[in-house]
Amino acid sequence: MTKIERSIVIDRPVDEVWKFVHDPAKDALWQTTLTESEKLTDGPLRVGTRVREVRHFLGLRIELTWEVTEYEPNRKSAIRGVSGPVPLTGGYRLEPLDGATRFTVSGELDAHGLFKLAEPVFAR
């Protein structure tokens, strides 16, 4: 199991950061491996929402679908993979900092097969 956690301070209020990072249509603007993102569930993002993604990673085209498992606006959210080559879970945590926001992304990947060889790249 590969565990990943990264944080950054963004000079924007929590509600602006929350809206931006929870809009699947904007994910490709800040997620470098993402080439396609499509919300499969009607309505606003919430627990149960599913999103299909296509990523290009190490020269491979990877299609996966994830589902929102936790959704507390302006605080935290979590997902789990429901299809794709690598079982995964992950989440976002947002914390206010004097008008700015500490944005933390965490995840766990259970890489196997060819993806096991790429595990050090996932961790970076």
JSON list of C-alpha atoms in Angstrom, two decimals:
[
{"chain": "A", "resi": 1, "resn": "MET", "atom": "CA", "xyz": [0.00, 0.00, 0.00]},
{"chain": "A", "resi": 2, "resn": "THR", "atom": "CA", "xyz": [1.39, 3.40, -1.02]},
{"chain": "A", "resi": 3, "resn": "LYS", "atom": "CA", "xyz": [0.39, 6.37, 1.14]},
{"chain": "A", "resi": 4, "resn": "ILE", "atom": "CA", "xyz": [0.59, 9.90, -0.20]},
{"chain": "A", "resi": 5, "resn": "GLU", "atom": "CA", "xyz": [-0.01, 13.23, 1.55]},
{"chain": "A", "resi": 6, "resn": "ARG", "atom": "CA", "xyz": [0.80, 16.70, 0.25]},
{"chain": "A", "resi": 7, "resn": "SER", "atom": "CA", "xyz": [-0.18, 20.16, 1.51]},
{"chain": "A", "resi": 8, "resn": "ILE", "atom": "CA", "xyz": [-0.03, 23.63, 0.05]},
{"chain": "A", "resi": 9, "resn": "VAL", "atom": "CA", "xyz": [-1.14, 27.05, 1.31]},
{"chain": "A", "resi": 10, "resn": "ILE", "atom": "CA", "xyz": [-3.31, 28.86, -1.24]},
{"chain": "A", "resi": 11, "resn": "ASP", "atom": "CA", "xyz": [-3.85, 32.60, -0.89]},
{"chain": "A", "resi": 12, "resn": "ARG", "atom": "CA", "xyz": [-7.61, 32.29, -1.22]},
{"chain": "A", "resi": 13, "resn": "PRO", "atom": "CA", "xyz": [-10.45, 31.81, 1.29]},
{"chain": "A", "resi": 14, "resn": "VAL", "atom": "CA", "xyz": [-11.58, 28.25, 2.04]},
{"chain": "A", "resi": 15, "resn": "ASP", "atom": "CA", "xyz": [-14.92, 28.57, 0.23]},
{"chain": "A", "resi": 16, "resn": "GLU", "atom": "CA", "xyz": [-13.20, 29.61, -3.04]},
{"chain": "A", "resi": 17, "resn": "VAL", "atom": "CA", "xyz": [-10.68, 26.77, -2.83]},
{"chain": "A", "resi": 18, "resn": "TRP", "atom": "CA", "xyz": [-13.44, 24.29, -1.95]},
{"chain": "A", "resi": 19, "resn": "LYS", "atom": "CA", "xyz": [-15.56, 25.28, -4.97]},
{"chain": "A", "resi": 20, "resn": "PHE", "atom": "CA", "xyz": [-12.57, 25.07, -7.32]},
{"chain": "A", "resi": 21, "resn": "VAL", "atom": "CA", "xyz": [-11.20, 21.69, -6.22]},
{"chain": "A", "resi": 22, "resn": "HIS", "atom": "CA", "xyz": [-14.67, 20.12, -6.09]},
{"chain": "A", "resi": 23, "resn": "ASP", "atom": "CA", "xyz": [-15.55, 21.02, -9.67]},
{"chain": "A", "resi": 24, "resn": "PRO", "atom": "CA", "xyz": [-14.61, 18.00, -11.83]},
{"chain": "A", "resi": 25, "resn": "ALA", "atom": "CA", "xyz": [-14.66, 20.26, -14.91]},
{"chain": "A", "resi": 26, "resn": "LYS", "atom": "CA", "xyz": [-11.66, 22.16, -13.45]},
{"chain": "A", "resi": 27, "resn": "ASP", "atom": "CA", "xyz": [-9.61, 19.14, -12.32]},
{"chain": "A", "resi": 28, "resn": "ALA", "atom": "CA", "xyz": [-7.47, 19.08, -15.49]},
{"chain": "A", "resi": 29, "resn": "LEU", "atom": "CA", "xyz": [-6.34, 22.65, -14.72]},
{"chain": "A", "resi": 30, "resn": "TRP", "atom": "CA", "xyz": [-4.42, 21.48, -11.64]},
{"chain": "A", "resi": 31, "resn": "GLN", "atom": "CA", "xyz": [-4.00, 17.70, -11.96]},
{"chain": "A", "resi": 32, "resn": "THR", "atom": "CA", "xyz": [-1.21, 17.14, -14.47]},
{"chain": "A", "resi": 33, "resn": "THR", "atom": "CA", "xyz": [-2.00, 13.53, -15.43]},
{"chain": "A", "resi": 34, "resn": "LEU", "atom": "CA", "xyz": [-5.73, 14.10, -15.98]},
{"chain": "A", "resi": 35, "resn": "THR", "atom": "CA", "xyz": [-6.98, 14.43, -19.57]},
{"chain": "A", "resi": 36, "resn": "GLU", "atom": "CA", "xyz": [-10.73, 13.76, -19.19]},
{"chain": "A", "resi": 37, "resn": "SER", "atom": "CA", "xyz": [-13.20, 14.05, -16.33]},
{"chain": "A", "resi": 38, "resn": "GLU", "atom": "CA", "xyz": [-16.93, 13.36, -16.50]},
{"chain": "A", "resi": 39, "resn": "LYS", "atom": "CA", "xyz": [-19.45, 13.44, -13.66]},
{"chain": "A", "resi": 40, "resn": "LEU", "atom": "CA", "xyz": [-21.67, 10.38, -14.05]},
{"chain": "A", "resi": 41, "resn": "THR", "atom": "CA", "xyz": [-24.26, 11.33, -11.42]},
{"chain": "A", "resi": 42, "resn": "ASP", "atom": "CA", "xyz": [-26.85, 14.10, -11.76]},
{"chain": "A", "resi": 43, "resn": "GLY", "atom": "CA", "xyz": [-26.98, 16.99, -9.30]},
{"chain": "A", "resi": 44, "resn": "PRO", "atom": "CA", "xyz": [-24.33, 18.66, -7.18]},
{"chain": "A", "resi": 45, "resn": "LEU", "atom": "CA", "xyz": [-21.28, 16.83, -5.85]},
{"chain": "A", "resi": 46, "resn": "ARG", "atom": "CA", "xyz": [-22.22, 14.88, -2.70]},
{"chain": "A", "resi": 47, "resn": "VAL", "atom": "CA", "xyz": [-21.80, 11.47, -1.06]},
{"chain": "A", "resi": 48, "resn": "GLY", "atom": "CA", "xyz": [-22.57, 8.91, -3.75]},
{"chain": "A", "resi": 49, "resn": "THR", "atom": "CA", "xyz": [-21.52, 11.06, -6.71]},
{"chain": "A", "resi": 50, "resn": "ARG", "atom": "CA", "xyz": [-19.44, 9.14, -9.26]},
{"chain": "A", "resi": 51, "resn": "VAL", "atom": "CA", "xyz": [-16.85, 10.58, -11.64]},
{"chain": "A", "resi": 52, "resn": "ARG", "atom": "CA", "xyz": [-15.10, 8.86, -14.56]},
{"chain": "A", "resi": 53, "resn": "GLU", "atom": "CA", "xyz": [-11.55, 9.99, -15.35]},
{"chain": "A", "resi": 54, "resn": "VAL", "atom": "CA", "xyz": [-8.94, 9.30, -17.98]},
{"chain": "A", "resi": 55, "resn": "ARG", "atom": "CA", "xyz": [-5.33, 9.87, -17.01]},
{"chain": "A", "resi": 56, "resn": "HIS", "atom": "CA", "xyz": [-2.07, 9.49, -18.87]},
{"chain": "A", "resi": 57, "resn": "PHE", "atom": "CA", "xyz": [0.67, 8.20, -16.60]},
{"chain": "A", "resi": 58, "resn": "LEU", "atom": "CA", "xyz": [4.06, 6.79, -17.65]},
{"chain": "A", "resi": 59, "resn": "GLY", "atom": "CA", "xyz": [2.85, 6.60, -21.25]},
{"chain": "A", "resi": 60, "resn": "LEU", "atom": "CA", "xyz": [-0.28, 4.61, -20.34]},
{"chain": "A", "resi": 61, "resn": "ARG", "atom": "CA", "xyz": [-3.93, 5.60, -20.72]},
{"chain": "A", "resi": 62, "resn": "ILE", "atom": "CA", "xyz": [-5.68, 4.84, -17.43]},
{"chain": "A", "resi": 63, "resn": "GLU", "atom": "CA", "xyz": [-9.45, 4.99, -17.05]},
{"chain": "A", "resi": 64, "resn": "LEU", "atom": "CA", "xyz": [-10.99, 4.90, -13.61]},
{"chain": "A", "resi": 65, "resn": "THR", "atom": "CA", "xyz": [-14.19, 5.75, -11.79]},
{"chain": "A", "resi": 66, "resn": "TRP", "atom": "CA", "xyz": [-14.38, 7.03, -8.23]},
{"chain": "A", "resi": 67, "resn": "GLU", "atom": "CA", "xyz": [-17.21, 7.71, -5.80]},
{"chain": "A", "resi": 68, "resn": "VAL", "atom": "CA", "xyz": [-17.51, 10.39, -3.13]},
{"chain": "A", "resi": 69, "resn": "THR", "atom": "CA", "xyz": [-17.68, 8.73, 0.31]},
{"chain": "A", "resi": 70, "resn": "GLU", "atom": "CA", "xyz": [-17.48, 11.79, 2.55]},
{"chain": "A", "resi": 71, "resn": "TYR", "atom": "CA", "xyz": [-18.49, 15.40, 1.87]},
{"chain": "A", "resi": 72, "resn": "GLU", "atom": "CA", "xyz": [-18.35, 18.13, 4.51]},
{"chain": "A", "resi": 73, "resn": "PRO", "atom": "CA", "xyz": [-18.35, 21.48, 2.64]},
{"chain": "A", "resi": 74, "resn": "ASN", "atom": "CA", "xyz": [-15.39, 23.76, 3.33]},
{"chain": "A", "resi": 75, "resn": "ARG", "atom": "CA", "xyz": [-13.78, 21.10, 5.58]},
{"chain": "A", "resi": 76, "resn": "LYS", "atom": "CA", "xyz": [-13.10, 17.71, 4.02]},
{"chain": "A", "resi": 77, "resn": "SER", "atom": "CA", "xyz": [-14.13, 15.15, 1.44]},
{"chain": "A", "resi": 78, "resn": "ALA", "atom": "CA", "xyz": [-13.13, 11.61, 0.55]},
{"chain": "A", "resi": 79, "resn": "ILE", "atom": "CA", "xyz": [-13.37, 9.22, -2.39]},
{"chain": "A", "resi": 80, "resn": "ARG", "atom": "CA", "xyz": [-12.82, 5.56, -3.19]},
{"chain": "A", "resi": 81, "resn": "GLY", "atom": "CA", "xyz": [-12.11, 3.99, -6.53]},
{"chain": "A", "resi": 82, "resn": "VAL", "atom": "CA", "xyz": [-14.93, 1.81, -7.85]},
{"chain": "A", "resi": 83, "resn": "SER", "atom": "CA", "xyz": [-13.26, 0.78, -11.11]},
{"chain": "A", "resi": 84, "resn": "GLY", "atom": "CA", "xyz": [-9.82, 1.00, -12.62]},
{"chain": "A", "resi": 85, "resn": "PRO", "atom": "CA", "xyz": [-6.46, -0.77, -12.54]},
{"chain": "A", "resi": 86, "resn": "VAL", "atom": "CA", "xyz": [-5.35, 0.43, -9.08]},
{"chain": "A", "resi": 87, "resn": "PRO", "atom": "CA", "xyz": [-7.57, 0.27, -5.96]},
{"chain": "A", "resi": 88, "resn": "LEU", "atom": "CA", "xyz": [-7.46, 3.69, -4.29]},
{"chain": "A", "resi": 89, "resn": "THR", "atom": "CA", "xyz": [-8.91, 5.90, -1.59]},
{"chain": "A", "resi": 90, "resn": "GLY", "atom": "CA", "xyz": [-8.21, 9.55, -1.02]},
{"chain": "A", "resi": 91, "resn": "GLY", "atom": "CA", "xyz": [-9.36, 12.80, 0.42]},
{"chain": "A", "resi": 92, "resn": "TYR", "atom": "CA", "xyz": [-9.08, 16.55, 0.64]},
{"chain": "A", "resi": 93, "resn": "ARG", "atom": "CA", "xyz": [-8.82, 18.56, 3.84]},
{"chain": "A", "resi": 94, "resn": "LEU", "atom": "CA", "xyz": [-9.13, 22.36, 3.89]},
{"chain": "A", "resi": 95, "resn": "GLU", "atom": "CA", "xyz": [-8.12, 24.54, 6.84]},
{"chain": "A", "resi": 96, "resn": "PRO", "atom": "CA", "xyz": [-8.49, 28.34, 7.07]},
{"chain": "A", "resi": 97, "resn": "LEU", "atom": "CA", "xyz": [-5.29, 30.34, 7.68]},
{"chain": "A", "resi": 98, "resn": "ASP", "atom": "CA", "xyz": [-5.83, 34.11, 8.06]},
{"chain": "A", "resi": 99, "resn": "GLY", "atom": "CA", "xyz": [-7.77, 34.47, 4.79]},
{"chain": "A", "resi": 100, "resn": "ALA", "atom": "CA", "xyz": [-5.75, 31.77, 3.06]},
{"chain": "A", "resi": 101, "resn": "THR", "atom": "CA", "xyz": [-6.32, 28.00, 2.94]},
{"chain": "A", "resi": 102, "resn": "ARG", "atom": "CA", "xyz": [-4.13, 25.02, 3.77]},
{"chain": "A", "resi": 103, "resn": "PHE", "atom": "CA", "xyz": [-5.17, 22.41, 1.21]},
{"chain": "A", "resi": 104, "resn": "THR", "atom": "CA", "xyz": [-4.08, 18.84, 1.97]},
{"chain": "A", "resi": 105, "resn": "VAL", "atom": "CA", "xyz": [-4.49, 15.94, -0.43]},
{"chain": "A", "resi": 106, "resn": "SER", "atom": "CA", "xyz": [-4.05, 12.40, 0.86]},
{"chain": "A", "resi": 107, "resn": "GLY", "atom": "CA", "xyz": [-4.44, 9.02, -0.71]},
{"chain": "A", "resi": 108, "resn": "GLU", "atom": "CA", "xyz": [-3.67, 5.33, -0.55]},
{"chain": "A", "resi": 109, "resn": "LEU", "atom": "CA", "xyz": [-2.99, 3.17, -3.59]},
{"chain": "A", "resi": 110, "resn": "ASP", "atom": "CA", "xyz": [-2.80, -0.60, -3.65]},
{"chain": "A", "resi": 111, "resn": "ALA", "atom": "CA", "xyz": [-0.61, -0.96, -6.72]},
{"chain": "A", "resi": 112, "resn": "HIS", "atom": "CA", "xyz": [-0.08, -4.39, -8.26]},
{"chain": "A", "resi": 113, "resn": "GLY", "atom": "CA", "xyz": [1.25, -5.84, -11.52]},
{"chain": "A", "resi": 114, "resn": "LEU", "atom": "CA", "xyz": [2.85, -3.25, -13.81]},
{"chain": "A", "resi": 115, "resn": "PHE", "atom": "CA", "xyz": [1.64, -0.47, -11.51]},
{"chain": "A", "resi": 116, "resn": "LYS", "atom": "CA", "xyz": [3.62, -1.98, -8.61]},
{"chain": "A", "resi": 117, "resn": "LEU", "atom": "CA", "xyz": [6.79, -1.10, -10.52]},
{"chain": "A", "resi": 118, "resn": "ALA", "atom": "CA", "xyz": [5.61, 2.52, -10.70]},
{"chain": "A", "resi": 119, "resn": "GLU", "atom": "CA", "xyz": [4.90, 2.72, -6.97]},
{"chain": "A", "resi": 120, "resn": "PRO", "atom": "CA", "xyz": [7.89, 5.02, -6.28]},
{"chain": "A", "resi": 121, "resn": "VAL", "atom": "CA", "xyz": [6.56, 7.46, -8.90]},
{"chain": "A", "resi": 122, "resn": "PHE", "atom": "CA", "xyz": [3.09, 7.44, -7.26]},
{"chain": "A", "resi": 123, "resn": "ALA", "atom": "CA", "xyz": [4.71, 8.25, -3.92]},
{"chain": "A", "resi": 124, "resn": "ARG", "atom": "CA", "xyz": [6.52, 11.27, -5.38]}
]
